[in-house]
GROMACS .gro file of C-alpha atoms in nm:
model
  443
    1UNK     CA    1   0.004  -0.017   0.008
    2UNK     CA    2   0.136   0.349  -0.091
    3UNK     CA    3   0.227   0.593   0.179
    4UNK     CA    4  -0.015   0.889   0.193
    5UNK     CA    5  -0.108   1.102   0.510
    6UNK     CA    6  -0.426   1.306   0.502
    7UNK     CA    7  -0.385   1.643   0.675
    8UNK     CA    8  -0.737   1.755   0.718
    9UNK     CA    9  -1.099   1.651   0.648
   10UNK     CA   10  -1.344   1.818   0.422
   11UNK     CA   11  -1.634   1.974   0.612
   12UNK     CA   12  -1.876   1.767   0.402
   13UNK     CA   13  -1.710   1.423   0.425
   14UNK     CA   14  -1.923   1.146   0.543
   15UNK     CA   15  -1.616   0.966   0.748
   16UNK     CA   16  -1.402   1.210   0.916
   17UNK     CA   17  -1.035   1.099   1.012
   18UNK     CA   18  -0.978   1.109   1.382
   19UNK     CA   19  -0.766   1.415   1.519
   20UNK     CA   20  -0.765   1.605   1.195
   21UNK     CA   21  -0.924   1.952   1.163
   22UNK     CA   22  -1.214   2.032   0.938
   23UNK     CA   23  -1.198   2.267   0.668
   24UNK     CA   24  -1.470   2.448   0.482
   25UNK     CA   25  -1.499   2.284   0.141
   26UNK     CA   26  -1.809   2.477   0.026
   27UNK     CA   27  -1.616   2.577  -0.289
   28UNK     CA   28  -1.582   2.218  -0.384
   29UNK     CA   29  -1.836   2.093  -0.643
   30UNK     CA   30  -1.885   1.757  -0.467
   31UNK     CA   31  -2.160   1.641  -0.667
   32UNK     CA   32  -1.977   1.681  -0.993
   33UNK     CA   33  -1.633   1.498  -1.039
   34UNK     CA   34  -1.571   1.649  -1.351
   35UNK     CA   35  -1.590   1.983  -1.211
   36UNK     CA   36  -1.366   1.883  -0.933
   37UNK     CA   37  -1.107   1.811  -1.204
   38UNK     CA   38  -1.158   2.112  -1.394
   39UNK     CA   39  -1.082   2.319  -1.050
   40UNK     CA   40  -0.721   2.247  -1.118
   41UNK     CA   41  -0.677   2.073  -1.446
   42UNK     CA   42  -0.495   2.335  -1.688
   43UNK     CA   43  -0.565   2.617  -1.477
   44UNK     CA   44  -0.212   2.749  -1.440
   45UNK     CA   45   0.139   2.602  -1.344
   46UNK     CA   46   0.128   2.393  -1.040
   47UNK     CA   47  -0.250   2.314  -1.088
   48UNK     CA   48  -0.386   1.986  -1.186
   49UNK     CA   49  -0.708   1.766  -1.156
   50UNK     CA   50  -0.819   1.428  -1.234
   51UNK     CA   51  -1.125   1.201  -1.199
   52UNK     CA   52  -1.191   0.838  -1.281
   53UNK     CA   53  -1.513   0.608  -1.236
   54UNK     CA   54  -1.474   0.323  -1.024
   55UNK     CA   55  -1.512  -0.024  -1.149
   56UNK     CA   56  -1.768  -0.119  -0.898
   57UNK     CA   57  -1.972   0.214  -0.912
   58UNK     CA   58  -1.899   0.544  -0.791
   59UNK     CA   59  -1.577   0.780  -0.871
   60UNK     CA   60  -1.265   0.944  -0.737
   61UNK     CA   61  -1.180   1.290  -0.803
   62UNK     CA   62  -0.887   1.518  -0.708
   63UNK     CA   63  -0.760   1.876  -0.757
   64UNK     CA   64  -0.488   2.097  -0.627
   65UNK     CA   65  -0.637   2.378  -0.394
   66UNK     CA   66  -0.590   2.685  -0.614
   67UNK     CA   67  -0.586   2.912  -0.280
   68UNK     CA   68  -0.330   2.687  -0.125
   69UNK     CA   69  -0.133   2.485  -0.386
   70UNK     CA   70   0.077   2.314  -0.127
   71UNK     CA   71  -0.243   2.073  -0.079
   72UNK     CA   72  -0.491   1.892  -0.301
   73UNK     CA   73  -0.841   1.771  -0.226
   74UNK     CA   74  -0.916   1.394  -0.276
   75UNK     CA   75  -1.269   1.285  -0.293
   76UNK     CA   76  -1.388   0.924  -0.299
   77UNK     CA   77  -1.781   0.867  -0.388
   78UNK     CA   78  -1.945   0.529  -0.321
   79UNK     CA   79  -2.306   0.463  -0.415
   80UNK     CA   80  -2.361   0.299  -0.086
   81UNK     CA   81  -2.143   0.421   0.168
   82UNK     CA   82  -2.127   0.807   0.064
   83UNK     CA   83  -1.827   1.034   0.023
   84UNK     CA   84  -1.497   1.067   0.184
   85UNK     CA   85  -1.340   1.416   0.143
   86UNK     CA   86  -0.981   1.463   0.285
   87UNK     CA   87  -0.711   1.714   0.208
   88UNK     CA   88  -0.358   1.576   0.129
   89UNK     CA   89  -0.041   1.734   0.029
   90UNK     CA   90  -0.022   1.805  -0.342
   91UNK     CA   91   0.254   1.554  -0.371
   92UNK     CA   92   0.093   1.251  -0.228
   93UNK     CA   93  -0.240   1.244  -0.453
   94UNK     CA   94  -0.094   0.984  -0.679
   95UNK     CA   95  -0.057   0.702  -0.416
   96UNK     CA   96  -0.407   0.759  -0.296
   97UNK     CA   97  -0.539   0.760  -0.638
   98UNK     CA   98  -0.360   0.447  -0.695
   99UNK     CA   99  -0.505   0.279  -0.375
  100UNK     CA  100  -0.868   0.372  -0.437
  101UNK     CA  101  -0.853   0.298  -0.792
  102UNK     CA  102  -0.637  -0.029  -0.816
  103UNK     CA  103  -0.516  -0.139  -0.462
  104UNK     CA  104  -0.819  -0.357  -0.385
  105UNK     CA  105  -0.781  -0.195  -0.026
  106UNK     CA  106  -1.112  -0.045   0.032
  107UNK     CA  107  -1.146   0.318   0.069
  108UNK     CA  108  -1.119   0.395   0.464
  109UNK     CA  109  -0.755   0.388   0.596
  110UNK     CA  110  -0.676   0.419   0.960
  111UNK     CA  111  -0.415   0.324   1.196
  112UNK     CA  112  -0.139   0.307   0.948
  113UNK     CA  113  -0.319   0.138   0.669
  114UNK     CA  114  -0.594  -0.063   0.834
  115UNK     CA  115  -0.859  -0.041   0.566
  116UNK     CA  116  -1.224  -0.081   0.540
  117UNK     CA  117  -1.426  -0.203   0.233
  118UNK     CA  118  -1.774  -0.110   0.349
  119UNK     CA  119  -1.834  -0.418   0.522
  120UNK     CA  120  -1.512  -0.543   0.687
  121UNK     CA  121  -1.182  -0.440   0.841
  122UNK     CA  122  -0.844  -0.564   0.711
  123UNK     CA  123  -0.482  -0.524   0.805
  124UNK     CA  124  -0.239  -0.322   0.605
  125UNK     CA  125  -0.121  -0.487   0.275
  126UNK     CA  126   0.226  -0.627   0.373
  127UNK     CA  127   0.227  -1.000   0.226
  128UNK     CA  128   0.227  -0.975  -0.162
  129UNK     CA  129   0.028  -1.245  -0.342
  130UNK     CA  130   0.192  -1.267  -0.678
  131UNK     CA  131  -0.091  -1.524  -0.808
  132UNK     CA  132  -0.310  -1.201  -0.819
  133UNK     CA  133  -0.069  -0.923  -0.810
  134UNK     CA  134  -0.207  -0.774  -0.522
  135UNK     CA  135  -0.155  -0.788  -0.132
  136UNK     CA  136  -0.303  -1.052   0.060
  137UNK     CA  137  -0.620  -0.921   0.219
  138UNK     CA  138  -0.623  -1.032   0.603
  139UNK     CA  139  -0.941  -0.976   0.821
  140UNK     CA  140  -0.896  -0.796   1.165
  141UNK     CA  141  -1.007  -1.029   1.447
  142UNK     CA  142  -1.300  -0.892   1.653
  143UNK     CA  143  -1.277  -0.566   1.485
  144UNK     CA  144  -1.548  -0.301   1.570
  145UNK     CA  145  -1.646  -0.019   1.362
  146UNK     CA  146  -1.680   0.318   1.561
  147UNK     CA  147  -1.914   0.561   1.408
  148UNK     CA  148  -1.965   0.931   1.463
  149UNK     CA  149  -2.278   0.857   1.652
  150UNK     CA  150  -2.098   0.611   1.887
  151UNK     CA  151  -1.829   0.885   1.977
  152UNK     CA  152  -2.118   1.178   2.016
  153UNK     CA  153  -2.264   0.983   2.286
  154UNK     CA  154  -1.999   1.123   2.522
  155UNK     CA  155  -2.028   1.493   2.606
  156UNK     CA  156  -1.839   1.744   2.354
  157UNK     CA  157  -1.865   2.107   2.313
  158UNK     CA  158  -1.884   2.246   1.972
  159UNK     CA  159  -1.822   2.585   2.100
  160UNK     CA  160  -1.448   2.502   2.174
  161UNK     CA  161  -1.395   2.410   1.810
  162UNK     CA  162  -1.400   2.609   1.452
  163UNK     CA  163  -1.404   2.526   1.120
  164UNK     CA  164  -1.073   2.623   0.940
  165UNK     CA  165  -1.032   2.801   0.596
  166UNK     CA  166  -0.789   2.662   0.315
  167UNK     CA  167  -0.624   2.995   0.267
  168UNK     CA  168  -0.312   3.005   0.481
  169UNK     CA  169  -0.395   2.651   0.603
  170UNK     CA  170  -0.083   2.483   0.764
  171UNK     CA  171  -0.091   2.097   0.850
  172UNK     CA  172  -0.091   2.029   1.215
  173UNK     CA  173   0.192   1.843   1.364
  174UNK     CA  174  -0.022   1.644   1.613
  175UNK     CA  175  -0.361   1.534   1.651
  176UNK     CA  176  -0.601   1.797   1.769
  177UNK     CA  177  -0.640   1.720   2.166
  178UNK     CA  178  -1.008   1.819   2.169
  179UNK     CA  179  -1.097   1.656   1.847
  180UNK     CA  180  -1.446   1.529   1.962
  181UNK     CA  181  -1.537   1.888   2.008
  182UNK     CA  182  -1.444   1.956   1.646
  183UNK     CA  183  -1.652   1.638   1.555
  184UNK     CA  184  -1.953   1.792   1.734
  185UNK     CA  185  -1.917   2.096   1.542
  186UNK     CA  186  -1.928   1.882   1.209
  187UNK     CA  187  -2.231   1.709   1.331
  188UNK     CA  188  -2.409   2.042   1.386
  189UNK     CA  189  -2.317   2.159   1.036
  190UNK     CA  190  -2.478   1.845   0.907
  191UNK     CA  191  -2.801   1.928   1.033
  192UNK     CA  192  -2.821   2.202   0.784
  193UNK     CA  193  -2.745   1.959   0.491
  194UNK     CA  194  -3.031   1.830   0.326
  195UNK     CA  195  -3.028   1.439   0.303
  196UNK     CA  196  -2.686   1.407   0.511
  197UNK     CA  197  -2.597   1.082   0.604
  198UNK     CA  198  -2.703   0.952   0.951
  199UNK     CA  199  -2.430   1.001   1.202
  200UNK     CA  200  -2.467   0.598   1.283
  201UNK     CA  201  -2.356   0.550   0.911
  202UNK     CA  202  -2.053   0.769   0.912
  203UNK     CA  203  -1.761   0.572   1.010
  204UNK     CA  204  -1.479   0.734   1.210
  205UNK     CA  205  -1.241   0.473   1.349
  206UNK     CA  206  -1.192   0.092   1.406
  207UNK     CA  207  -1.118  -0.056   1.722
  208UNK     CA  208  -0.964  -0.409   1.798
  209UNK     CA  209  -0.781  -0.597   2.059
  210UNK     CA  210  -0.478  -0.609   1.830
  211UNK     CA  211  -0.476  -0.218   1.837
  212UNK     CA  212  -0.481  -0.176   2.220
  213UNK     CA  213  -0.191   0.029   2.313
  214UNK     CA  214  -0.039  -0.226   2.553
  215UNK     CA  215  -0.018  -0.505   2.282
  216UNK     CA  216   0.166  -0.283   2.032
  217UNK     CA  217   0.532  -0.368   1.975
  218UNK     CA  218   0.849  -0.160   1.902
  219UNK     CA  219   1.142  -0.245   1.638
  220UNK     CA  220   1.292  -0.488   1.909
  221UNK     CA  221   0.941  -0.677   1.932
  222UNK     CA  222   0.926  -0.697   1.580
  223UNK     CA  223   1.263  -0.848   1.541
  224UNK     CA  224   1.169  -1.096   1.803
  225UNK     CA  225   0.866  -1.180   1.600
  226UNK     CA  226   1.058  -1.232   1.300
  227UNK     CA  227   1.334  -1.416   1.470
  228UNK     CA  228   1.603  -1.186   1.343
  229UNK     CA  229   1.833  -0.930   1.501
  230UNK     CA  230   1.706  -0.582   1.541
  231UNK     CA  231   2.006  -0.483   1.328
  232UNK     CA  232   1.867  -0.668   1.055
  233UNK     CA  233   1.554  -0.473   1.044
  234UNK     CA  234   1.526  -0.232   0.747
  235UNK     CA  235   1.676   0.108   0.818
  236UNK     CA  236   1.422   0.398   0.814
  237UNK     CA  237   1.454   0.597   0.492
  238UNK     CA  238   1.569   0.334   0.244
  239UNK     CA  239   1.286   0.311  -0.007
  240UNK     CA  240   1.374  -0.057  -0.114
  241UNK     CA  241   1.391  -0.196   0.254
  242UNK     CA  242   1.063  -0.004   0.401
  243UNK     CA  243   0.892  -0.141   0.734
  244UNK     CA  244   0.531  -0.124   0.736
  245UNK     CA  245   0.359   0.209   0.831
  246UNK     CA  246   0.338   0.190   1.220
  247UNK     CA  247   0.011   0.173   1.394
  248UNK     CA  248   0.108   0.449   1.649
  249UNK     CA  249   0.399   0.651   1.755
  250UNK     CA  250   0.544   0.625   2.125
  251UNK     CA  251   0.816   0.785   2.309
  252UNK     CA  252   1.051   0.530   2.190
  253UNK     CA  253   0.961   0.542   1.835
  254UNK     CA  254   0.711   0.362   1.584
  255UNK     CA  255   0.492   0.082   1.714
  256UNK     CA  256   0.317  -0.173   1.521
  257UNK     CA  257   0.051  -0.431   1.596
  258UNK     CA  258   0.158  -0.792   1.641
  259UNK     CA  259  -0.041  -0.933   1.348
  260UNK     CA  260   0.118  -0.679   1.120
  261UNK     CA  261   0.448  -0.750   1.265
  262UNK     CA  262   0.394  -1.136   1.197
  263UNK     CA  263   0.259  -1.053   0.846
  264UNK     CA  264   0.590  -0.854   0.799
  265UNK     CA  265   0.797  -1.163   0.934
  266UNK     CA  266   0.601  -1.378   0.678
  267UNK     CA  267   0.683  -1.135   0.367
  268UNK     CA  268   1.060  -1.131   0.505
  269UNK     CA  269   1.080  -1.504   0.512
  270UNK     CA  270   0.946  -1.522   0.153
  271UNK     CA  271   1.195  -1.263   0.054
  272UNK     CA  272   1.495  -1.398   0.221
  273UNK     CA  273   1.406  -1.742   0.347
  274UNK     CA  274   1.503  -1.950   0.031
  275UNK     CA  275   1.843  -1.802  -0.001
  276UNK     CA  276   1.930  -1.884   0.356
  277UNK     CA  277   1.759  -2.223   0.339
  278UNK     CA  278   1.951  -2.304   0.005
  279UNK     CA  279   2.276  -2.156   0.109
  280UNK     CA  280   2.597  -2.349   0.137
  281UNK     CA  281   2.972  -2.250   0.258
  282UNK     CA  282   3.237  -2.245  -0.015
  283UNK     CA  283   3.571  -2.378   0.061
  284UNK     CA  284   3.681  -2.011   0.121
  285UNK     CA  285   3.449  -1.989   0.433
  286UNK     CA  286   3.191  -1.750   0.252
  287UNK     CA  287   2.813  -1.828   0.221
  288UNK     CA  288   2.673  -1.851  -0.123
  289UNK     CA  289   2.387  -2.035  -0.307
  290UNK     CA  290   2.398  -2.428  -0.272
  291UNK     CA  291   2.453  -2.470  -0.654
  292UNK     CA  292   2.732  -2.239  -0.695
  293UNK     CA  293   2.901  -2.410  -0.400
  294UNK     CA  294   2.869  -2.747  -0.580
  295UNK     CA  295   2.995  -2.604  -0.914
  296UNK     CA  296   3.290  -2.464  -0.753
  297UNK     CA  297   3.364  -2.816  -0.584
  298UNK     CA  298   3.310  -3.004  -0.913
  299UNK     CA  299   3.545  -2.770  -1.095
  300UNK     CA  300   3.810  -2.777  -0.826
  301UNK     CA  301   3.818  -3.150  -0.853
  302UNK     CA  302   3.848  -3.141  -1.245
  303UNK     CA  303   4.151  -2.895  -1.218
  304UNK     CA  304   4.314  -3.071  -0.919
  305UNK     CA  305   4.277  -3.426  -1.066
  306UNK     CA  306   4.584  -3.375  -1.315
  307UNK     CA  307   4.819  -3.321  -1.011
  308UNK     CA  308   4.984  -3.007  -1.159
  309UNK     CA  309   4.789  -2.759  -0.928
  310UNK     CA  310   4.805  -2.758  -0.555
  311UNK     CA  311   4.435  -2.783  -0.381
  312UNK     CA  312   4.445  -2.425  -0.294
  313UNK     CA  313   4.539  -2.319  -0.642
  314UNK     CA  314   4.286  -2.538  -0.793
  315UNK     CA  315   4.018  -2.367  -0.579
  316UNK     CA  316   4.150  -2.038  -0.690
  317UNK     CA  317   4.125  -2.121  -1.040
  318UNK     CA  318   3.800  -2.280  -1.000
  319UNK     CA  319   3.610  -2.009  -0.866
  320UNK     CA  320   3.567  -1.773  -1.156
  321UNK     CA  321   3.464  -2.019  -1.397
  322UNK     CA  322   3.204  -2.147  -1.148
  323UNK     CA  323   3.067  -1.808  -1.120
  324UNK     CA  324   3.053  -1.757  -1.491
  325UNK     CA  325   2.828  -2.067  -1.543
  326UNK     CA  326   2.516  -1.913  -1.411
  327UNK     CA  327   2.602  -1.523  -1.256
  328UNK     CA  328   2.547  -1.225  -1.493
  329UNK     CA  329   2.391  -1.133  -1.808
  330UNK     CA  330   2.654  -1.314  -2.006
  331UNK     CA  331   2.642  -1.662  -1.791
  332UNK     CA  332   2.726  -1.967  -1.977
  333UNK     CA  333   2.421  -2.121  -1.890
  334UNK     CA  334   2.101  -1.913  -2.025
  335UNK     CA  335   1.962  -1.911  -1.668
  336UNK     CA  336   1.673  -1.650  -1.789
  337UNK     CA  337   1.557  -1.875  -2.071
  338UNK     CA  338   1.592  -2.186  -1.854
  339UNK     CA  339   1.333  -2.024  -1.605
  340UNK     CA  340   1.095  -1.923  -1.873
  341UNK     CA  341   1.125  -2.270  -2.008
  342UNK     CA  342   1.054  -2.432  -1.654
  343UNK     CA  343   0.739  -2.207  -1.630
  344UNK     CA  344   0.612  -2.323  -1.969
  345UNK     CA  345   0.682  -2.689  -1.905
  346UNK     CA  346   0.456  -2.677  -1.579
  347UNK     CA  347   0.182  -2.470  -1.772
  348UNK     CA  348   0.191  -2.741  -2.061
  349UNK     CA  349   0.167  -3.005  -1.795
  350UNK     CA  350  -0.141  -2.823  -1.630
  351UNK     CA  351  -0.302  -2.772  -1.969
  352UNK     CA  352  -0.266  -3.137  -2.094
  353UNK     CA  353  -0.412  -3.259  -1.756
  354UNK     CA  354  -0.678  -2.982  -1.708
  355UNK     CA  355  -0.958  -3.184  -1.871
  356UNK     CA  356  -0.894  -3.466  -1.628
  357UNK     CA  357  -0.879  -3.237  -1.338
  358UNK     CA  358  -1.246  -3.071  -1.449
  359UNK     CA  359  -1.375  -3.464  -1.451
  360UNK     CA  360  -1.245  -3.485  -1.071
  361UNK     CA  361  -0.921  -3.677  -1.179
  362UNK     CA  362  -0.630  -3.546  -0.974
  363UNK     CA  363  -0.336  -3.409  -1.186
  364UNK     CA  364  -0.067  -3.625  -1.258
  365UNK     CA  365   0.287  -3.540  -1.094
  366UNK     CA  366   0.541  -3.320  -1.306
  367UNK     CA  367   0.759  -3.534  -1.510
  368UNK     CA  368   1.076  -3.619  -1.309
  369UNK     CA  369   1.301  -3.398  -1.562
  370UNK     CA  370   1.092  -3.091  -1.484
  371UNK     CA  371   1.140  -3.144  -1.117
  372UNK     CA  372   1.558  -3.180  -1.199
  373UNK     CA  373   1.536  -2.852  -1.390
  374UNK     CA  374   1.358  -2.681  -1.079
  375UNK     CA  375   1.599  -2.829  -0.842
  376UNK     CA  376   1.914  -2.706  -1.027
  377UNK     CA  377   1.755  -2.372  -1.074
  378UNK     CA  378   1.647  -2.279  -0.735
  379UNK     CA  379   1.974  -2.413  -0.601
  380UNK     CA  380   2.149  -2.164  -0.818
  381UNK     CA  381   1.910  -1.873  -0.796
  382UNK     CA  382   1.732  -1.933  -0.464
  383UNK     CA  383   1.623  -1.569  -0.404
  384UNK     CA  384   1.434  -1.602  -0.737
  385UNK     CA  385   1.211  -1.879  -0.598
  386UNK     CA  386   0.905  -1.674  -0.484
  387UNK     CA  387   0.920  -1.488  -0.804
  388UNK     CA  388   0.927  -1.811  -1.016
  389UNK     CA  389   0.645  -1.974  -0.817
  390UNK     CA  390   0.429  -1.674  -0.820
  391UNK     CA  391   0.452  -1.642  -1.202
  392UNK     CA  392   0.369  -2.000  -1.252
  393UNK     CA  393   0.075  -1.971  -1.035
  394UNK     CA  394  -0.038  -1.616  -1.203
  395UNK     CA  395   0.004  -1.763  -1.555
  396UNK     CA  396  -0.200  -2.095  -1.457
  397UNK     CA  397  -0.470  -1.864  -1.324
  398UNK     CA  398  -0.493  -1.613  -1.600
  399UNK     CA  399  -0.406  -1.867  -1.915
  400UNK     CA  400  -0.559  -2.185  -1.776
  401UNK     CA  401  -0.811  -2.084  -1.509
  402UNK     CA  402  -0.643  -2.324  -1.275
  403UNK     CA  403  -0.666  -2.184  -0.933
  404UNK     CA  404  -0.337  -2.115  -0.717
  405UNK     CA  405  -0.404  -2.401  -0.431
  406UNK     CA  406  -0.453  -2.644  -0.704
  407UNK     CA  407  -0.077  -2.554  -0.865
  408UNK     CA  408   0.085  -2.521  -0.507
  409UNK     CA  409  -0.041  -2.881  -0.439
  410UNK     CA  410   0.074  -3.030  -0.763
  411UNK     CA  411   0.417  -2.879  -0.721
  412UNK     CA  412   0.449  -2.993  -0.370
  413UNK     CA  413   0.335  -3.355  -0.467
  414UNK     CA  414   0.581  -3.383  -0.754
  415UNK     CA  415   0.881  -3.231  -0.548
  416UNK     CA  416   0.819  -3.479  -0.283
  417UNK     CA  417   0.843  -3.771  -0.531
  418UNK     CA  418   1.128  -3.663  -0.722
  419UNK     CA  419   1.329  -3.394  -0.575
  420UNK     CA  420   1.658  -3.457  -0.451
  421UNK     CA  421   1.641  -3.175  -0.194
  422UNK     CA  422   1.440  -3.399   0.063
  423UNK     CA  423   1.097  -3.354   0.186
  424UNK     CA  424   1.180  -3.159   0.504
  425UNK     CA  425   1.364  -2.877   0.271
  426UNK     CA  426   1.112  -2.896  -0.001
  427UNK     CA  427   0.841  -2.812   0.263
  428UNK     CA  428   1.038  -2.539   0.421
  429UNK     CA  429   1.094  -2.388   0.071
  430UNK     CA  430   0.737  -2.406  -0.053
  431UNK     CA  431   0.598  -2.278   0.290
  432UNK     CA  432   0.830  -1.978   0.248
  433UNK     CA  433   0.797  -1.896  -0.114
  434UNK     CA  434   0.449  -1.990  -0.258
  435UNK     CA  435   0.220  -1.708  -0.287
  436UNK     CA  436  -0.030  -1.699   0.004
  437UNK     CA  437  -0.340  -1.814  -0.227
  438UNK     CA  438  -0.120  -2.121  -0.348
  439UNK     CA  439  -0.083  -2.265   0.033
  440UNK     CA  440  -0.329  -2.530   0.155
  441UNK     CA  441  -0.483  -2.443   0.479
  442UNK     CA  442  -0.266  -2.703   0.635
  443UNK     CA  443   0.068  -2.566   0.536
   0.00000   0.00000   0.00000
C-alpha cells in the first residue's frame, strides 16, 4: 500500500479521520467529479485535476487547491457508503489515487493502513500475493467499527471548536487534543445539509484487541517476532527496505500491531528464506547459493585431478569459471531462458491434464526431468524462488483458469516424489516461497 497521509477533513465528508481539523470545502463541487477535476486541470502552473469512475460504481476525483497549492483535495464517492473528502499534500495524491482505483484495499484507511471495504476491516497490505498481483487481504479479528454517533454519545462542546479555511492553512504536526469537540461542530453543520448521511452510518474509526496500546510492539518486538536481530530490520529512509507504516508512535519511536509484525515477518521469510535455506559455505568460508558451491567444488576437482595444481590453487582457478556458469547476463548457462522454459513446462503439464482435473481426476505429478530442472534452478537462484512460483501460479490462473492452491499442491506433490532436496527442505521452501493463495490451509 502506498504511503499517504491526510492532513485535514473536508467539512462535507461522511467519514471523518480522527484527530484532523475540518476545513470549509463549500467551494468544492462535490456532486460533480468533472467539475472537481476542472478546478485544477490546466488552470495554471502547478495546478492539476483528475477524475476516474470506479470499477464497482462511484468515482474518485482530485484537484490542487488553487488558494493553497501545497495541498490537494481528494474525494471518493461510493454509491452505498457516501463520500470521503480529505485534504492531502499536493505530492501525495497519486498514491491515494492508486489505492482507491487499483489497490483492492477499500476506501477508508486508519491506524497506519488498516482498511475498510464497506463491510469488513482488514490489516495493512504487507504480504504480496503474486498469483493475483496484489497484497493478501487479511481480516482483523474482533473488529469493531466506530461511528460518529458512537463518539458523540459522550459529552462534547462544539463551541470550543472551529472550522478552518483553506487559505493560509498549515497542517498540524499532532492530532487535535479536543477533536471530539470538532466532531460535534461537524455534526451540527450536517443538520443543515439536506439528506445528510445519518451519524450512525458515518464511519470514523476502528477498534480491535490487536490495536490496544499495551499490545503494540516496537522495533525490538518486531525483530523478536521475525526471529532476526534488531540490526537486521530495514533502516528507516531506504525505499527498497521499508517497514510497514506504524500503527502508532510512542516515546521510543514507531509501534506496530503484532499481527502486522507477523505479516512483515512472513513476507521477510518469503523474500530471504529461500536464500538462507539453500545456502552453503564455500571452501573459502563464505556463504553462497548451494548450487554455486557445488559447481565450484566439482570444477576444483576437475582442475586438481591432473596433479599439476595444488588444492589451494585449484580452488582459486575454479572460482570464476564456477561463477560464470550462472551469474550475470553473460553467464554460460542461459539461466533466464531456462526459467522461462521451466514455467512453460509446468503450464504445458497443467494444460494437458486440465480436462482430467475438471472431471474430478487429480493432476498427474510433473515429469521427473521438470523437477530436476526446478532443483537445479532454485539451488543456483534461491532468491528467485518466490518470483518463479508466483509467475507459475499467475499464468496458470490467467491463462488456464487453474486456481493457485491446485498449482501449489501439484508442485508440492511432484517435488516430494522426485526432488533430490528432500521432503523437509521442500516443505520449508514452499511454505516460505509459495504465494499465500497457493498454500493449503494445513501448510
